[in-house]
Coordinates of C-alpha atoms in Angstrom, one line a residue:
M216 CA 16.7 -16.3 -56.0
S217 CA 13.2 -16.1 -54.8
S218 CA 11.5 -13.5 -52.5
T219 CA 11.0 -14.3 -48.9
S220 CA 8.0 -16.6 -48.6
I221 CA 4.8 -15.8 -46.6
D222 CA 5.7 -18.8 -44.3
E223 CA 9.1 -17.3 -43.6
V224 CA 7.6 -13.9 -42.9
Q225 CA 5.0 -15.4 -40.7
A226 CA 7.6 -17.1 -38.6
S227 CA 9.2 -13.7 -37.8
L228 CA 6.0 -11.9 -37.0
P229 CA 3.7 -11.9 -34.0
K230 CA 1.4 -14.9 -33.9
R231 CA -1.7 -12.6 -33.9
L232 CA -1.1 -11.8 -37.6
T233 CA -3.5 -14.0 -39.7
S234 CA -2.8 -15.4 -43.2
K235 CA -5.0 -12.6 -44.6
G236 CA -3.1 -10.1 -42.6
L237 CA 0.2 -11.4 -43.9
R238 CA -1.1 -11.1 -47.5
T239 CA -2.3 -7.6 -46.9
R240 CA 1.1 -6.6 -45.3
S241 CA 2.9 -8.2 -48.2
A242 CA 0.8 -6.4 -50.8
I243 CA 1.6 -3.1 -49.0
L244 CA 5.3 -3.8 -49.1
D245 CA 5.3 -4.9 -52.7
A246 CA 3.5 -1.7 -53.7
A247 CA 5.8 0.4 -51.6
E248 CA 8.8 -1.2 -53.0
R249 CA 7.7 -0.4 -56.6
Q250 CA 6.9 3.2 -55.7
F251 CA 10.1 3.9 -53.7
S252 CA 12.3 2.3 -56.3
E253 CA 10.8 4.5 -59.1
R254 CA 10.4 7.8 -57.2
G255 CA 12.6 7.7 -54.2
F256 CA 11.4 8.2 -50.6
E257 CA 10.5 11.9 -51.0
G258 CA 8.5 11.3 -54.2
V259 CA 6.1 8.8 -52.7
S260 CA 3.1 9.4 -50.4
L261 CA 1.2 6.9 -48.2
R262 CA -1.9 7.5 -50.4
Q263 CA 0.0 6.4 -53.5
I264 CA 1.1 3.2 -51.7
M265 CA -2.4 2.7 -50.5
D266 CA -3.9 3.0 -54.0
E267 CA -1.4 0.7 -55.6
A268 CA -1.7 -1.9 -52.8
G269 CA -5.6 -1.8 -53.1
V270 CA -6.1 -1.2 -49.4
K271 CA -7.7 1.5 -47.2
M272 CA -5.6 4.0 -45.3
G273 CA -6.6 2.5 -42.0
Q274 CA -5.4 -0.9 -43.1
L275 CA -2.1 0.5 -44.3
Q276 CA -1.5 2.4 -41.1
H277 CA -2.4 -0.6 -39.0
Y278 CA 0.7 -2.3 -40.2
F279 CA 2.9 0.8 -40.9
P280 CA 1.8 4.0 -39.1
T281 CA 4.2 6.3 -41.0
K282 CA 5.9 6.4 -44.4
E283 CA 9.2 5.8 -42.7
D284 CA 7.8 2.6 -41.2
V285 CA 6.8 1.4 -44.6
F286 CA 10.3 2.2 -46.0
V287 CA 12.0 0.3 -43.1
G288 CA 9.6 -2.6 -43.7
V289 CA 10.6 -2.8 -47.3
L290 CA 14.3 -2.7 -46.6
D291 CA 14.1 -5.1 -43.7
R292 CA 12.1 -7.9 -45.3
R293 CA 15.1 -8.7 -47.7
L294 CA 17.8 -8.0 -45.1
S295 CA 18.3 -11.6 -44.0
Q296 CA 18.4 -12.9 -47.6
V297 CA 20.9 -10.3 -48.8
T298 CA 23.1 -10.7 -45.7
A299 CA 23.2 -14.5 -46.0
D300 CA 24.2 -14.2 -49.7
Y301 CA 26.9 -11.7 -48.9
V302 CA 28.2 -13.8 -46.0
A303 CA 28.5 -16.8 -48.4
A304 CA 30.4 -14.7 -50.9
V305 CA 32.8 -13.3 -48.3
D306 CA 33.3 -16.8 -46.8
D307 CA 34.1 -18.2 -50.2
M308 CA 36.6 -15.4 -50.9
E309 CA 38.3 -16.0 -47.5
S310 CA 38.5 -19.7 -48.1
H311 CA 40.5 -19.0 -51.3
V312 CA 42.7 -16.6 -49.4
E313 CA 43.5 -19.3 -46.9
A314 CA 44.4 -21.6 -49.8
G315 CA 46.9 -19.0 -51.0
Q316 CA 44.7 -18.0 -54.0
A317 CA 44.1 -14.3 -53.0
D318 CA 44.1 -11.6 -55.6
L319 CA 42.4 -8.3 -56.0
R320 CA 39.9 -9.6 -58.6
L321 CA 38.8 -12.3 -56.2
V322 CA 38.1 -9.7 -53.5
I323 CA 36.2 -7.3 -55.8
R324 CA 34.2 -10.3 -57.2
A325 CA 33.1 -11.1 -53.6
V326 CA 31.7 -7.6 -53.2
M327 CA 29.9 -7.7 -56.5
S328 CA 28.6 -11.2 -56.5
V329 CA 25.3 -10.7 -54.7
S330 CA 24.1 -7.7 -56.8
R331 CA 25.2 -9.4 -60.0
A332 CA 23.0 -12.4 -59.1
W333 CA 20.1 -10.3 -57.9
L334 CA 20.1 -8.0 -60.9
S335 CA 20.2 -11.1 -63.2
A336 CA 17.4 -12.9 -61.4
E337 CA 13.8 -13.0 -62.7
D338 CA 12.4 -11.6 -59.4
A339 CA 12.0 -7.9 -60.1
G340 CA 11.6 -7.3 -56.4
L341 CA 15.3 -8.0 -56.0
H342 CA 16.1 -5.4 -58.6
R343 CA 13.8 -2.9 -56.9
Y344 CA 15.4 -3.5 -53.5
L345 CA 18.8 -2.7 -54.8
R346 CA 17.7 0.4 -56.5
M347 CA 15.9 1.5 -53.3
L348 CA 19.0 0.8 -51.3
A349 CA 21.1 2.8 -53.7
L350 CA 18.8 5.8 -53.9
S351 CA 18.5 6.0 -50.1
T352 CA 22.2 5.3 -49.4
M353 CA 23.5 8.0 -51.8
S354 CA 21.2 10.6 -50.3
F355 CA 23.1 13.5 -48.7
D356 CA 20.5 13.7 -46.0
Q357 CA 20.6 10.0 -45.0
P358 CA 18.1 9.3 -42.3
D359 CA 18.9 7.2 -39.2
Y360 CA 16.7 4.2 -40.3
V361 CA 18.7 4.0 -43.6
R362 CA 22.0 4.3 -41.8
S363 CA 21.0 1.5 -39.3
H364 CA 20.1 -0.8 -42.2
G365 CA 23.5 -0.2 -43.8
L366 CA 25.2 -1.0 -40.5
S367 CA 24.0 -4.6 -40.9
F368 CA 26.6 -5.0 -43.7
Q369 CA 29.4 -3.3 -41.9
P370 CA 31.1 -6.4 -40.4
L371 CA 31.2 -8.0 -43.9
N372 CA 32.6 -4.8 -45.4
E373 CA 35.3 -4.7 -42.8
R374 CA 36.3 -8.3 -43.8
I375 CA 36.7 -7.0 -47.4
I376 CA 38.8 -4.0 -46.2
R377 CA 41.1 -6.4 -44.3
Q378 CA 41.8 -8.4 -47.4
L379 CA 42.6 -5.3 -49.4
A380 CA 45.0 -4.3 -46.6
R381 CA 46.7 -7.7 -46.8
L382 CA 47.1 -7.4 -50.6
Y383 CA 48.5 -3.9 -50.4
P384 CA 50.3 -3.5 -47.1
Q385 CA 52.1 -0.4 -48.3
A386 CA 48.8 1.5 -48.4
S387 CA 47.6 3.4 -45.3
P388 CA 44.4 2.3 -43.6
E389 CA 42.8 5.5 -44.7
R390 CA 43.7 4.9 -48.4
T391 CA 42.6 1.2 -48.2
R392 CA 39.2 2.2 -46.7
A393 CA 38.8 4.9 -49.4
A394 CA 39.5 2.3 -52.1
Y395 CA 36.7 0.1 -50.7
H396 CA 34.3 3.0 -50.7
L397 CA 35.2 3.6 -54.4
I398 CA 34.1 0.0 -55.1
E399 CA 30.9 0.5 -53.1
A400 CA 30.1 3.8 -54.9
N401 CA 30.4 2.3 -58.3
L402 CA 28.2 -0.5 -57.4
L403 CA 25.5 1.8 -55.9
S404 CA 25.6 3.7 -59.2
V405 CA 24.9 0.5 -61.1
Y406 CA 22.0 -0.4 -58.8
A407 CA 20.4 3.0 -59.3
N408 CA 21.1 3.3 -63.1
V409 CA 21.4 -0.1 -64.6
D410 CA 18.4 0.3 -66.9
S411 CA 19.5 3.7 -68.2
L412 CA 23.1 2.4 -68.6
L413 CA 21.9 -0.4 -70.8
A414 CA 19.4 1.8 -72.7
R415 CA 22.2 4.3 -73.6
S416 CA 24.0 1.4 -75.4
R417 CA 20.7 0.2 -76.9
I418 CA 21.0 -3.1 -75.1
A419 CA 17.9 -5.0 -73.9
R420 CA 18.1 -6.0 -70.3
S421 CA 18.8 -9.7 -69.8
P422 CA 20.9 -11.9 -67.6
A423 CA 23.6 -11.9 -70.3
A424 CA 23.6 -8.1 -70.6
I425 CA 23.9 -7.8 -66.8
G426 CA 26.8 -10.3 -66.8
N427 CA 28.6 -8.3 -69.5
L428 CA 28.1 -5.0 -67.6
Y429 CA 29.5 -6.6 -64.5
D430 CA 32.4 -8.1 -66.4
H431 CA 33.3 -4.6 -67.6
L432 CA 32.9 -3.1 -64.2
E433 CA 35.0 -5.7 -62.6
D434 CA 37.9 -5.0 -65.1
F435 CA 37.5 -1.3 -64.5
L436 CA 37.6 -1.7 -60.7
V437 CA 40.5 -4.1 -60.7
G438 CA 42.6 -1.7 -62.7
G439 CA 41.5 1.4 -60.8
I440 CA 41.8 0.0 -57.3
D441 CA 45.2 -1.5 -58.0
A442 CA 46.5 1.8 -59.2
V443 CA 45.0 3.6 -56.2
L444 CA 46.5 1.2 -53.6
R445 CA 49.9 0.8 -55.3
Q446 CA 50.5 4.5 -54.8
G447 CA 50.7 3.9 -51.0
D448 CA 49.5 6.8 -48.8
L449 CA 47.1 9.5 -49.6
P450 CA 48.7 12.9 -50.5
N451 CA 48.7 15.6 -47.8

């Protein structure tokens, strides 16, 4: 997958933004994405973003007055792409369900497919976006602008939860939702720690290594989620 092109960005921005302005804005977002994915939101300053982007503070704040604005800009520029890919995965899963081919592995694979492809892609920006998303989502003090970004995925997450409920009608809605969140939590951990996970096993990062990691995670989640949902309701 490729990053959003300047032409696509230009189509979504006010007409007053020139080609040079678009390049400057893109450079700022690229620099911010690298910084935030490595150090998290709290560990990055506007000056660090400015220095890496090679712009002056006035230029940076012309496009993004605050650090929060930069962060939102980084998240939002890939939102349409990640959402479209997730929609395609969930649509494909539901088409198999309608054909009578539903099973737990199929549902879990739909949740995992986008990040598996993005982490295997050559575009390092896709990797950084997922790490940024994980670090901000797992924060105990999650700000509103991160929470609102996550709400974009909620309708798709609900479609996954409905399929889990169909597969395990004996489980309560609360238990089914908790099972989905276990899937999500494991994936977020991979986004944030994929390089260290591979390094601990002395495995060089490559598409094949990512594929093997996801194969193992899929087996783990299928077994674990099946055990959780077969138990029925949550204990009091």
